């Protein structure tokens, strides 16, 4: 199985500060079709998860452009240019390239 | 508008079978795959299995022997059945279209 190693486990940031979350996979996430199925998800407290980014760097509609995704093969990063109060929650990376699909263990973002 | 709604019993006895239904609207099951993902209380996300748009299925290996996913396209429903439930199966169960559209989840408690 592909292991998704996500760091840090938690972040405590003030509003306006930048955030960076790393996700490393135990093998390349490049699919045989050429796509890299790496997704970033935010789960706010008490809510269902919400997809923010797919295919490494594509923002879902309605997601603020302070979010960005980057990376390739086995190393991926989610960045928030300036954290806002609504960004609190747990962020997960999710790989959909190799079966079984696997999630990172999550990064909890708290607002100071 | 894309919607997914999980339904099922909130409480299941140990060793019994869990049956959940995911009812979708706004799209056809013959066009999109549906994932089942679960989340134990206070823990991370686990992919359980996928009903692909062509009717084929994939399962996470640890669950494969007791998990079955099926569908009724005429009713726009996907079904999850899992046998021999244990307390460790207590979780919120989500159905997800691809990685983008999530249901609100259904809490299942395994307890006598």
mmCIF file with all atom_site columns, C-alpha atoms in Angstrom:
data_model
loop_
_atom_site.group_PDB
_atom_site.id
_atom_site.type_symbol
_atom_site.label_atom_id
_atom_site.label_alt_id
_atom_site.label_comp_id
_atom_site.label_asym_id
_atom_site.label_entity_id
_atom_site.label_seq_id
_atom_site.pdbx_PDB_ins_code
_atom_site.Cartn_x
_atom_site.Cartn_y
_atom_site.Cartn_z
_atom_site.occupancy
_atom_site.B_iso_or_equiv
_atom_site.pdbx_formal_charge
_atom_site.auth_seq_id
_atom_site.auth_comp_id
_atom_site.auth_asym_id
_atom_site.auth_atom_id
_atom_site.pdbx_PDB_model_num
ATOM 1   C CA . UNK A 1 1   ? 0.000   0.000   0.000   1.00 0.00 ? 1   UNK A CA 1
ATOM 2   C CA . UNK A 1 2   ? 1.109   3.572   -0.635  1.00 0.00 ? 2   UNK A CA 1
ATOM 3   C CA . UNK A 1 3   ? 1.919   5.272   2.647   1.00 0.00 ? 3   UNK A CA 1
ATOM 4   C CA . UNK A 1 4   ? 1.118   8.976   2.789   1.00 0.00 ? 4   UNK A CA 1
ATOM 5   C CA . UNK A 1 5   ? 3.297   10.746  5.341   1.00 0.00 ? 5   UNK A CA 1
ATOM 6   C CA . UNK A 1 6   ? 1.847   14.095  6.267   1.00 0.00 ? 6   UNK A CA 1
ATOM 7   C CA . UNK A 1 7   ? 3.622   16.753  8.310   1.00 0.00 ? 7   UNK A CA 1
ATOM 8   C CA . UNK A 1 8   ? 3.299   18.564  10.584  1.00 0.00 ? 8   UNK A CA 1
ATOM 9   C CA . UNK A 1 9   ? 0.711   16.884  12.755  1.00 0.00 ? 9   UNK A CA 1
ATOM 10  C CA . UNK A 1 10  ? -0.539  20.267  13.891  1.00 0.00 ? 10  UNK A CA 1
ATOM 11  C CA . UNK A 1 11  ? -0.104  23.950  13.209  1.00 0.00 ? 11  UNK A CA 1
ATOM 12  C CA . UNK A 1 12  ? -1.035  26.907  15.354  1.00 0.00 ? 12  UNK A CA 1
ATOM 13  C CA . UNK A 1 13  ? -0.988  30.126  13.384  1.00 0.00 ? 13  UNK A CA 1
ATOM 14  C CA . UNK A 1 14  ? -2.228  33.655  13.698  1.00 0.00 ? 14  UNK A CA 1
ATOM 15  C CA . UNK A 1 15  ? -4.539  35.100  11.111  1.00 0.00 ? 15  UNK A CA 1
ATOM 16  C CA . UNK A 1 16  ? -2.529  36.427  8.209   1.00 0.00 ? 16  UNK A CA 1
ATOM 17  C CA . UNK A 1 17  ? 0.388   34.042  8.638   1.00 0.00 ? 17  UNK A CA 1
ATOM 18  C CA . UNK A 1 18  ? 1.339   31.595  5.891   1.00 0.00 ? 18  UNK A CA 1
ATOM 19  C CA . UNK A 1 19  ? 0.887   27.846  6.295   1.00 0.00 ? 19  UNK A CA 1
ATOM 20  C CA . UNK A 1 20  ? 2.592   24.916  4.642   1.00 0.00 ? 20  UNK A CA 1
ATOM 21  C CA . UNK A 1 21  ? 1.683   21.243  4.881   1.00 0.00 ? 21  UNK A CA 1
ATOM 22  C CA . UNK A 1 22  ? 3.787   18.469  3.399   1.00 0.00 ? 22  UNK A CA 1
ATOM 23  C CA . UNK A 1 23  ? 2.608   15.123  2.088   1.00 0.00 ? 23  UNK A CA 1
ATOM 24  C CA . UNK A 1 24  ? 5.098   12.494  0.962   1.00 0.00 ? 24  UNK A CA 1
ATOM 25  C CA . UNK A 1 25  ? 4.100   9.249   -0.697  1.00 0.00 ? 25  UNK A CA 1
ATOM 26  C CA . UNK A 1 26  ? 6.033   5.993   -0.472  1.00 0.00 ? 26  UNK A CA 1
ATOM 27  C CA . UNK A 1 27  ? 5.921   5.641   -4.244  1.00 0.00 ? 27  UNK A CA 1
ATOM 28  C CA . UNK A 1 28  ? 5.347   7.852   -7.234  1.00 0.00 ? 28  UNK A CA 1
ATOM 29  C CA . UNK A 1 29  ? 1.759   8.993   -7.685  1.00 0.00 ? 29  UNK A CA 1
ATOM 30  C CA . UNK A 1 30  ? 2.018   9.338   -11.438 1.00 0.00 ? 30  UNK A CA 1
ATOM 31  C CA . UNK A 1 31  ? -0.734  7.162   -12.883 1.00 0.00 ? 31  UNK A CA 1
ATOM 32  C CA . UNK A 1 32  ? -0.310  5.181   -16.080 1.00 0.00 ? 32  UNK A CA 1
ATOM 33  C CA . UNK A 1 33  ? -2.674  7.697   -17.715 1.00 0.00 ? 33  UNK A CA 1
ATOM 34  C CA . UNK A 1 34  ? -0.198  10.473  -16.962 1.00 0.00 ? 34  UNK A CA 1
ATOM 35  C CA . UNK A 1 35  ? -2.224  12.139  -14.225 1.00 0.00 ? 35  UNK A CA 1
ATOM 36  C CA . UNK A 1 36  ? -1.171  12.475  -10.594 1.00 0.00 ? 36  UNK A CA 1
ATOM 37  C CA . UNK A 1 37  ? -4.183  11.813  -8.406  1.00 0.00 ? 37  UNK A CA 1
ATOM 38  C CA . UNK A 1 38  ? -3.211  13.766  -5.328  1.00 0.00 ? 38  UNK A CA 1
ATOM 39  C CA . UNK A 1 39  ? -6.034  15.560  -3.562  1.00 0.00 ? 39  UNK A CA 1
ATOM 40  C CA . UNK A 1 40  ? -6.141  17.911  -0.585  1.00 0.00 ? 40  UNK A CA 1
ATOM 41  C CA . UNK A 1 41  ? -9.184  17.885  1.663   1.00 0.00 ? 41  UNK A CA 1
ATOM 42  C CA . UNK A 1 42  ? -10.251 20.079  4.577   1.00 0.00 ? 42  UNK A CA 1
ATOM 43  C CA . UNK A 1 43  ? -12.491 18.812  7.326   1.00 0.00 ? 43  UNK A CA 1
ATOM 44  C CA . UNK A 1 44  ? -13.815 21.616  9.482   1.00 0.00 ? 44  UNK A CA 1
ATOM 45  C CA . UNK A 1 45  ? -14.983 20.708  12.986  1.00 0.00 ? 45  UNK A CA 1
ATOM 46  C CA . UNK A 1 46  ? -18.235 18.776  12.881  1.00 0.00 ? 46  UNK A CA 1
ATOM 47  C CA . UNK A 1 47  ? -18.443 18.853  9.098   1.00 0.00 ? 47  UNK A CA 1
ATOM 48  C CA . UNK A 1 48  ? -17.945 16.483  6.213   1.00 0.00 ? 48  UNK A CA 1
ATOM 49  C CA . UNK A 1 49  ? -14.655 16.740  4.389   1.00 0.00 ? 49  UNK A CA 1
ATOM 50  C CA . UNK A 1 50  ? -14.449 19.218  1.549   1.00 0.00 ? 50  UNK A CA 1
ATOM 51  C CA . UNK A 1 51  ? -12.128 18.927  -1.407  1.00 0.00 ? 51  UNK A CA 1
ATOM 52  C CA . UNK A 1 52  ? -9.872  21.929  -1.942  1.00 0.00 ? 52  UNK A CA 1
ATOM 53  C CA . UNK A 1 53  ? -7.382  20.808  -4.564  1.00 0.00 ? 53  UNK A CA 1
ATOM 54  C CA . UNK A 1 54  ? -7.208  17.914  -7.028  1.00 0.00 ? 54  UNK A CA 1
ATOM 55  C CA . UNK A 1 55  ? -4.595  16.682  -9.474  1.00 0.00 ? 55  UNK A CA 1
ATOM 56  C CA . UNK A 1 56  ? -1.900  18.225  -7.258  1.00 0.00 ? 56  UNK A CA 1
ATOM 57  C CA . UNK A 1 57  ? -2.588  21.859  -8.011  1.00 0.00 ? 57  UNK A CA 1
ATOM 58  C CA . UNK A 1 58  ? -6.080  22.416  -9.427  1.00 0.00 ? 58  UNK A CA 1
ATOM 59  C CA . UNK A 1 59  ? -8.279  24.495  -7.120  1.00 0.00 ? 59  UNK A CA 1
ATOM 60  C CA . UNK A 1 60  ? -11.911 23.550  -6.837  1.00 0.00 ? 60  UNK A CA 1
ATOM 61  C CA . UNK A 1 61  ? -14.355 26.275  -7.711  1.00 0.00 ? 61  UNK A CA 1
ATOM 62  C CA . UNK A 1 62  ? -15.098 28.529  -4.791  1.00 0.00 ? 62  UNK A CA 1
ATOM 63  C CA . UNK A 1 63  ? -11.823 27.742  -3.037  1.00 0.00 ? 63  UNK A CA 1
ATOM 64  C CA . UNK A 1 64  ? -9.972  30.975  -2.240  1.00 0.00 ? 64  UNK A CA 1
ATOM 65  C CA . UNK A 1 65  ? -6.810  31.549  -4.238  1.00 0.00 ? 65  UNK A CA 1
ATOM 66  C CA . UNK A 1 66  ? -4.805  31.863  -1.023  1.00 0.00 ? 66  UNK A CA 1
ATOM 67  C CA . UNK A 1 67  ? -4.717  28.064  -1.238  1.00 0.00 ? 67  UNK A CA 1
ATOM 68  C CA . UNK A 1 68  ? -2.235  26.447  -3.583  1.00 0.00 ? 68  UNK A CA 1
ATOM 69  C CA . UNK A 1 69  ? -0.945  22.968  -4.220  1.00 0.00 ? 69  UNK A CA 1
ATOM 70  C CA . UNK A 1 70  ? 2.331   21.887  -5.716  1.00 0.00 ? 70  UNK A CA 1
ATOM 71  C CA . UNK A 1 71  ? 4.648   18.941  -6.053  1.00 0.00 ? 71  UNK A CA 1
ATOM 72  C CA . UNK A 1 72  ? 5.317   15.904  -8.168  1.00 0.00 ? 72  UNK A CA 1
ATOM 73  C CA . UNK A 1 73  ? 5.953   12.173  -7.984  1.00 0.00 ? 73  UNK A CA 1
ATOM 74  C CA . UNK A 1 74  ? 6.326   11.629  -4.230  1.00 0.00 ? 74  UNK A CA 1
ATOM 75  C CA . UNK A 1 75  ? 6.458   15.059  -2.618  1.00 0.00 ? 75  UNK A CA 1
ATOM 76  C CA . UNK A 1 76  ? 3.541   17.429  -2.381  1.00 0.00 ? 76  UNK A CA 1
ATOM 77  C CA . UNK A 1 77  ? 2.750   20.644  -0.537  1.00 0.00 ? 77  UNK A CA 1
ATOM 78  C CA . UNK A 1 78  ? -0.367  22.557  0.366   1.00 0.00 ? 78  UNK A CA 1
ATOM 79  C CA . UNK A 1 79  ? 0.178   26.218  1.059   1.00 0.00 ? 79  UNK A CA 1
ATOM 80  C CA . UNK A 1 80  ? -2.066  28.894  2.461   1.00 0.00 ? 80  UNK A CA 1
ATOM 81  C CA . UNK A 1 81  ? -0.646  32.296  1.715   1.00 0.00 ? 81  UNK A CA 1
ATOM 82  C CA . UNK A 1 82  ? -2.463  34.049  4.576   1.00 0.00 ? 82  UNK A CA 1
ATOM 83  C CA . UNK A 1 83  ? -4.451  32.021  7.064   1.00 0.00 ? 83  UNK A CA 1
ATOM 84  C CA . UNK A 1 84  ? -7.982  33.143  7.837   1.00 0.00 ? 84  UNK A CA 1
ATOM 85  C CA . UNK A 1 85  ? -10.266 32.081  10.666  1.00 0.00 ? 85  UNK A CA 1
ATOM 86  C CA . UNK A 1 86  ? -12.371 29.870  8.385   1.00 0.00 ? 86  UNK A CA 1
ATOM 87  C CA . UNK A 1 87  ? -9.314  27.784  7.495   1.00 0.00 ? 87  UNK A CA 1
ATOM 88  C CA . UNK A 1 88  ? -9.258  25.968  10.826  1.00 0.00 ? 88  UNK A CA 1
ATOM 89  C CA . UNK A 1 89  ? -9.757  22.233  10.721  1.00 0.00 ? 89  UNK A CA 1
ATOM 90  C CA . UNK A 1 90  ? -7.905  19.101  9.692   1.00 0.00 ? 90  UNK A CA 1
ATOM 91  C CA . UNK A 1 91  ? -6.238  18.870  6.297   1.00 0.00 ? 91  UNK A CA 1
ATOM 92  C CA . UNK A 1 92  ? -5.725  15.516  4.613   1.00 0.00 ? 92  UNK A CA 1
ATOM 93  C CA . UNK A 1 93  ? -3.907  14.492  1.506   1.00 0.00 ? 93  UNK A CA 1
ATOM 94  C CA . UNK A 1 94  ? -5.411  11.581  -0.437  1.00 0.00 ? 94  UNK A CA 1
ATOM 95  C CA . UNK A 1 95  ? -3.870  9.568   -3.220  1.00 0.00 ? 95  UNK A CA 1
ATOM 96  C CA . UNK A 1 96  ? -6.142  8.050   -5.844  1.00 0.00 ? 96  UNK A CA 1
ATOM 97  C CA . UNK A 1 97  ? -3.473  6.663   -8.140  1.00 0.00 ? 97  UNK A CA 1
ATOM 98  C CA . UNK A 1 98  ? -2.777  3.277   -6.608  1.00 0.00 ? 98  UNK A CA 1
ATOM 99  C CA . UNK A 1 99  ? -5.203  0.839   -5.049  1.00 0.00 ? 99  UNK A CA 1
ATOM 100 C CA . UNK A 1 100 ? -5.908  0.819   -2.193  1.00 0.00 ? 100 UNK A CA 1
ATOM 101 C CA . UNK A 1 101 ? -6.457  4.547   -2.098  1.00 0.00 ? 101 UNK A CA 1
ATOM 102 C CA . UNK A 1 102 ? -4.858  6.017   0.994   1.00 0.00 ? 102 UNK A CA 1
ATOM 103 C CA . UNK A 1 103 ? -5.018  9.153   3.099   1.00 0.00 ? 103 UNK A CA 1
ATOM 104 C CA . UNK A 1 104 ? -2.433  11.037  5.038   1.00 0.00 ? 104 UNK A CA 1
ATOM 105 C CA . UNK A 1 105 ? -2.941  11.074  8.785   1.00 0.00 ? 105 UNK A CA 1
ATOM 106 C CA . UNK A 1 106 ? -4.027  14.690  8.810   1.00 0.00 ? 106 UNK A CA 1
ATOM 107 C CA . UNK A 1 107 ? -2.727  18.088  9.885   1.00 0.00 ? 107 UNK A CA 1
ATOM 108 C CA . UNK A 1 108 ? -4.749  20.043  12.407  1.00 0.00 ? 108 UNK A CA 1
ATOM 109 C CA . UNK A 1 109 ? -4.693  23.783  11.828  1.00 0.00 ? 109 UNK A CA 1
ATOM 110 C CA . UNK A 1 110 ? -5.549  25.906  14.825  1.00 0.00 ? 110 UNK A CA 1
ATOM 111 C CA . UNK A 1 111 ? -5.916  29.649  14.830  1.00 0.00 ? 111 UNK A CA 1
ATOM 112 C CA . UNK A 1 112 ? -4.076  31.512  17.572  1.00 0.00 ? 112 UNK A CA 1
ATOM 113 C CA . UNK B 2 1   ? -27.057 19.994  -7.859  1.00 0.00 ? 1   UNK B CA 1
ATOM 114 C CA . UNK B 2 2   ? -24.928 17.069  -6.812  1.00 0.00 ? 2   UNK B CA 1
ATOM 115 C CA . UNK B 2 3   ? -26.089 15.448  -3.623  1.00 0.00 ? 3   UNK B CA 1
ATOM 116 C CA . UNK B 2 4   ? -25.239 12.272  -1.769  1.00 0.00 ? 4   UNK B CA 1
ATOM 117 C CA . UNK B 2 5   ? -27.085 11.066  1.310   1.00 0.00 ? 5   UNK B CA 1
ATOM 118 C CA . UNK B 2 6   ? -26.114 8.123   3.459   1.00 0.00 ? 6   UNK B CA 1
ATOM 119 C CA . UNK B 2 7   ? -28.699 6.247   5.466   1.00 0.00 ? 7   UNK B CA 1
ATOM 120 C CA . UNK B 2 8   ? -28.671 3.269   7.759   1.00 0.00 ? 8   UNK B CA 1
ATOM 121 C CA . UNK B 2 9   ? -28.956 2.135   11.351  1.00 0.00 ? 9   UNK B CA 1
ATOM 122 C CA . UNK B 2 10  ? -27.147 4.153   13.954  1.00 0.00 ? 10  UNK B CA 1
ATOM 123 C CA . UNK B 2 11  ? -26.552 1.143   16.192  1.00 0.00 ? 11  UNK B CA 1
ATOM 124 C CA . UNK B 2 12  ? -25.440 -2.342  15.225  1.00 0.00 ? 12  UNK B CA 1
ATOM 125 C CA . UNK B 2 13  ? -24.804 -5.296  17.496  1.00 0.00 ? 13  UNK B CA 1
ATOM 126 C CA . UNK B 2 14  ? -21.337 -6.860  17.497  1.00 0.00 ? 14  UNK B CA 1
ATOM 127 C CA . UNK B 2 15  ? -20.972 -9.718  14.995  1.00 0.00 ? 15  UNK B CA 1
ATOM 128 C CA . UNK B 2 16  ? -23.969 -8.491  13.011  1.00 0.00 ? 16  UNK B CA 1
ATOM 129 C CA . UNK B 2 17  ? -24.122 -7.037  9.510   1.00 0.00 ? 17  UNK B CA 1
ATOM 130 C CA . UNK B 2 18  ? -24.065 -3.350  8.628   1.00 0.00 ? 18  UNK B CA 1
ATOM 131 C CA . UNK B 2 19  ? -26.186 -2.204  5.705   1.00 0.00 ? 19  UNK B CA 1
ATOM 132 C CA . UNK B 2 20  ? -25.881 1.358   4.442   1.00 0.00 ? 20  UNK B CA 1
ATOM 133 C CA . UNK B 2 21  ? -27.407 3.119   1.468   1.00 0.00 ? 21  UNK B CA 1
ATOM 134 C CA . UNK B 2 22  ? -26.034 6.075   -0.428  1.00 0.00 ? 22  UNK B CA 1
ATOM 135 C CA . UNK B 2 23  ? -28.724 7.836   -2.433  1.00 0.00 ? 23  UNK B CA 1
ATOM 136 C CA . UNK B 2 24  ? -27.429 10.245  -5.028  1.00 0.00 ? 24  UNK B CA 1
ATOM 137 C CA . UNK B 2 25  ? -28.995 12.961  -7.130  1.00 0.00 ? 25  UNK B CA 1
ATOM 138 C CA . UNK B 2 26  ? -27.827 15.331  -9.825  1.00 0.00 ? 26  UNK B CA 1
ATOM 139 C CA . UNK B 2 27  ? -25.798 12.725  -11.702 1.00 0.00 ? 27  UNK B CA 1
ATOM 140 C CA . UNK B 2 28  ? -25.873 9.170   -12.931 1.00 0.00 ? 28  UNK B CA 1
ATOM 141 C CA . UNK B 2 29  ? -24.094 6.280   -11.255 1.00 0.00 ? 29  UNK B CA 1
ATOM 142 C CA . UNK B 2 30  ? -23.183 5.011   -14.709 1.00 0.00 ? 30  UNK B CA 1
ATOM 143 C CA . UNK B 2 31  ? -21.063 8.123   -15.214 1.00 0.00 ? 31  UNK B CA 1
ATOM 144 C CA . UNK B 2 32  ? -19.248 8.427   -11.885 1.00 0.00 ? 32  UNK B CA 1
ATOM 145 C CA . UNK B 2 33  ? -17.668 6.172   -9.308  1.00 0.00 ? 33  UNK B CA 1
ATOM 146 C CA . UNK B 2 34  ? -18.691 6.205   -5.670  1.00 0.00 ? 34  UNK B CA 1
ATOM 147 C CA . UNK B 2 35  ? -16.237 5.706   -2.833  1.00 0.00 ? 35  UNK B CA 1
ATOM 148 C CA . UNK B 2 36  ? -17.062 4.633   0.686   1.00 0.00 ? 36  UNK B CA 1
ATOM 149 C CA . UNK B 2 37  ? -14.824 6.259   3.297   1.00 0.00 ? 37  UNK B CA 1
ATOM 150 C CA . UNK B 2 38  ? -15.072 5.903   7.059   1.00 0.00 ? 38  UNK B CA 1
ATOM 151 C CA . UNK B 2 39  ? -13.774 7.828   10.041  1.00 0.00 ? 39  UNK B CA 1
ATOM 152 C CA . UNK B 2 40  ? -13.619 6.403   13.575  1.00 0.00 ? 40  UNK B CA 1
ATOM 153 C CA . UNK B 2 41  ? -14.366 8.984   16.274  1.00 0.00 ? 41  UNK B CA 1
ATOM 154 C CA . UNK B 2 42  ? -11.494 11.417  16.604  1.00 0.00 ? 42  UNK B CA 1
ATOM 155 C CA . UNK B 2 43  ? -9.413  9.625   13.982  1.00 0.00 ? 43  UNK B CA 1
ATOM 156 C CA . UNK B 2 44  ? -8.499  9.943   10.325  1.00 0.00 ? 44  UNK B CA 1
ATOM 157 C CA . UNK B 2 45  ? -10.093 8.846   7.075   1.00 0.00 ? 45  UNK B CA 1
ATOM 158 C CA . UNK B 2 46  ? -9.999  5.316   5.675   1.00 0.00 ? 46  UNK B CA 1
ATOM 159 C CA . UNK B 2 47  ? -10.945 4.353   2.136   1.00 0.00 ? 47  UNK B CA 1
ATOM 160 C CA . UNK B 2 48  ? -13.130 1.266   2.204   1.00 0.00 ? 48  UNK B CA 1
ATOM 161 C CA . UNK B 2 49  ? -13.984 0.602   -1.405  1.00 0.00 ? 49  UNK B CA 1
ATOM 162 C CA . UNK B 2 50  ? -15.273 1.907   -4.720  1.00 0.00 ? 50  UNK B CA 1
ATOM 163 C CA . UNK B 2 51  ? -18.234 1.192   -6.940  1.00 0.00 ? 51  UNK B CA 1
ATOM 164 C CA . UNK B 2 52  ? -16.971 2.244   -10.353 1.00 0.00 ? 52  UNK B CA 1
ATOM 165 C CA . UNK B 2 53  ? -19.219 3.696   -13.021 1.00 0.00 ? 53  UNK B CA 1
ATOM 166 C CA . UNK B 2 54  ? -19.041 0.460   -15.004 1.00 0.00 ? 54  UNK B CA 1
ATOM 167 C CA . UNK B 2 55  ? -20.344 -1.551  -12.061 1.00 0.00 ? 55  UNK B CA 1
ATOM 168 C CA . UNK B 2 56  ? -17.037 -3.060  -11.027 1.00 0.00 ? 56  UNK B CA 1
ATOM 169 C CA . UNK B 2 57  ? -15.776 -2.784  -7.475  1.00 0.00 ? 57  UNK B CA 1
ATOM 170 C CA . UNK B 2 58  ? -12.530 -2.505  -5.553  1.00 0.00 ? 58  UNK B CA 1
ATOM 171 C CA . UNK B 2 59  ? -12.085 -3.052  -1.850  1.00 0.00 ? 59  UNK B CA 1
ATOM 172 C CA . UNK B 2 60  ? -9.516  -2.226  0.771   1.00 0.00 ? 60  UNK B CA 1
ATOM 173 C CA . UNK B 2 61  ? -7.718  -5.470  1.553   1.00 0.00 ? 61  UNK B CA 1
ATOM 174 C CA . UNK B 2 62  ? -8.264  -5.568  5.335   1.00 0.00 ? 62  UNK B CA 1
ATOM 175 C CA . UNK B 2 63  ? -12.025 -5.306  4.748   1.00 0.00 ? 63  UNK B CA 1
ATOM 176 C CA . UNK B 2 64  ? -12.330 -7.353  1.584   1.00 0.00 ? 64  UNK B CA 1
ATOM 177 C CA . UNK B 2 65  ? -13.459 -10.586 3.225   1.00 0.00 ? 65  UNK B CA 1
ATOM 178 C CA . UNK B 2 66  ? -16.456 -8.987  4.900   1.00 0.00 ? 66  UNK B CA 1
ATOM 179 C CA . UNK B 2 67  ? -17.311 -6.004  2.673   1.00 0.00 ? 67  UNK B CA 1
ATOM 180 C CA . UNK B 2 68  ? -19.643 -5.877  -0.293  1.00 0.00 ? 68  UNK B CA 1
ATOM 181 C CA . UNK B 2 69  ? -20.609 -2.832  -2.378  1.00 0.00 ? 69  UNK B CA 1
ATOM 182 C CA . UNK B 2 70  ? -23.432 -2.964  -4.882  1.00 0.00 ? 70  UNK B CA 1
ATOM 183 C CA . UNK B 2 71  ? -25.801 -0.579  -6.618  1.00 0.00 ? 71  UNK B CA 1
ATOM 184 C CA . UNK B 2 72  ? -29.215 -0.039  -8.142  1.00 0.00 ? 72  UNK B CA 1
ATOM 185 C CA . UNK B 2 73  ? -28.762 2.464   -10.932 1.00 0.00 ? 73  UNK B CA 1
ATOM 186 C CA . UNK B 2 74  ? -32.522 2.825   -11.475 1.00 0.00 ? 74  UNK B CA 1
ATOM 187 C CA . UNK B 2 75  ? -32.852 4.084   -7.918  1.00 0.00 ? 75  UNK B CA 1
ATOM 188 C CA . UNK B 2 76  ? -29.560 6.016   -7.928  1.00 0.00 ? 76  UNK B CA 1
ATOM 189 C CA . UNK B 2 77  ? -28.420 4.087   -4.895  1.00 0.00 ? 77  UNK B CA 1
ATOM 190 C CA . UNK B 2 78  ? -25.173 2.467   -3.829  1.00 0.00 ? 78  UNK B CA 1
ATOM 191 C CA . UNK B 2 79  ? -25.186 -0.083  -1.030  1.00 0.00 ? 79  UNK B CA 1
ATOM 192 C CA . UNK B 2 80  ? -22.549 -1.066  1.491   1.00 0.00 ? 80  UNK B CA 1
ATOM 193 C CA . UNK B 2 81  ? -22.764 -4.303  3.424   1.00 0.00 ? 81  UNK B CA 1
ATOM 194 C CA . UNK B 2 82  ? -20.185 -5.320  5.953   1.00 0.00 ? 82  UNK B CA 1
ATOM 195 C CA . UNK B 2 83  ? -20.323 -8.519  7.988   1.00 0.00 ? 83  UNK B CA 1
ATOM 196 C CA . UNK B 2 84  ? -19.078 -9.454  11.417  1.00 0.00 ? 84  UNK B CA 1
ATOM 197 C CA . UNK B 2 85  ? -18.994 -5.967  12.836  1.00 0.00 ? 85  UNK B CA 1
ATOM 198 C CA . UNK B 2 86  ? -16.761 -5.249  15.811  1.00 0.00 ? 86  UNK B CA 1
ATOM 199 C CA . UNK B 2 87  ? -16.445 -2.238  18.072  1.00 0.00 ? 87  UNK B CA 1
ATOM 200 C CA . UNK B 2 88  ? -13.518 -1.044  15.946  1.00 0.00 ? 88  UNK B CA 1
ATOM 201 C CA . UNK B 2 89  ? -15.995 -0.526  13.097  1.00 0.00 ? 89  UNK B CA 1
ATOM 202 C CA . UNK B 2 90  ? -17.668 2.277   15.030  1.00 0.00 ? 90  UNK B CA 1
ATOM 203 C CA . UNK B 2 91  ? -17.255 5.254   12.725  1.00 0.00 ? 91  UNK B CA 1
ATOM 204 C CA . UNK B 2 92  ? -18.863 7.863   10.543  1.00 0.00 ? 92  UNK B CA 1
ATOM 205 C CA . UNK B 2 93  ? -19.410 6.351   7.106   1.00 0.00 ? 93  UNK B CA 1
ATOM 206 C CA . UNK B 2 94  ? -19.286 8.645   4.077   1.00 0.00 ? 94  UNK B CA 1
ATOM 207 C CA . UNK B 2 95  ? -20.099 8.068   0.447   1.00 0.00 ? 95  UNK B CA 1
ATOM 208 C CA . UNK B 2 96  ? -18.151 10.257  -1.941  1.00 0.00 ? 96  UNK B CA 1
ATOM 209 C CA . UNK B 2 97  ? -18.440 10.922  -5.637  1.00 0.00 ? 97  UNK B CA 1
ATOM 210 C CA . UNK B 2 98  ? -14.890 10.676  -6.794  1.00 0.00 ? 98  UNK B CA 1
ATOM 211 C CA . UNK B 2 99  ? -13.072 12.864  -4.296  1.00 0.00 ? 99  UNK B CA 1
ATOM 212 C CA . UNK B 2 100 ? -15.198 15.980  -4.636  1.00 0.00 ? 100 UNK B CA 1
ATOM 213 C CA . UNK B 2 101 ? -18.755 15.451  -3.480  1.00 0.00 ? 101 UNK B CA 1
ATOM 214 C CA . UNK B 2 102 ? -19.221 14.064  0.022   1.00 0.00 ? 102 UNK B CA 1
ATOM 215 C CA . UNK B 2 103 ? -22.355 13.025  1.808   1.00 0.00 ? 103 UNK B CA 1
ATOM 216 C CA . UNK B 2 104 ? -22.965 14.321  5.310   1.00 0.00 ? 104 UNK B CA 1
ATOM 217 C CA . UNK B 2 105 ? -22.024 10.926  6.711   1.00 0.00 ? 105 UNK B CA 1
ATOM 218 C CA . UNK B 2 106 ? -23.850 8.489   8.947   1.00 0.00 ? 106 UNK B CA 1
ATOM 219 C CA . UNK B 2 107 ? -22.613 7.614   12.416  1.00 0.00 ? 107 UNK B CA 1
ATOM 220 C CA . UNK B 2 108 ? -22.611 3.892   13.094  1.00 0.00 ? 108 UNK B CA 1
ATOM 221 C CA . UNK B 2 109 ? -21.991 2.597   16.599  1.00 0.00 ? 109 UNK B CA 1
ATOM 222 C CA . UNK B 2 110 ? -21.210 -1.046  17.157  1.00 0.00 ? 110 UNK B CA 1
ATOM 223 C CA . UNK B 2 111 ? -22.303 -1.962  20.643  1.00 0.00 ? 111 UNK B CA 1
ATOM 224 C CA . UNK B 2 112 ? -24.418 -4.435  22.523  1.00 0.00 ? 112 UNK B CA 1
#
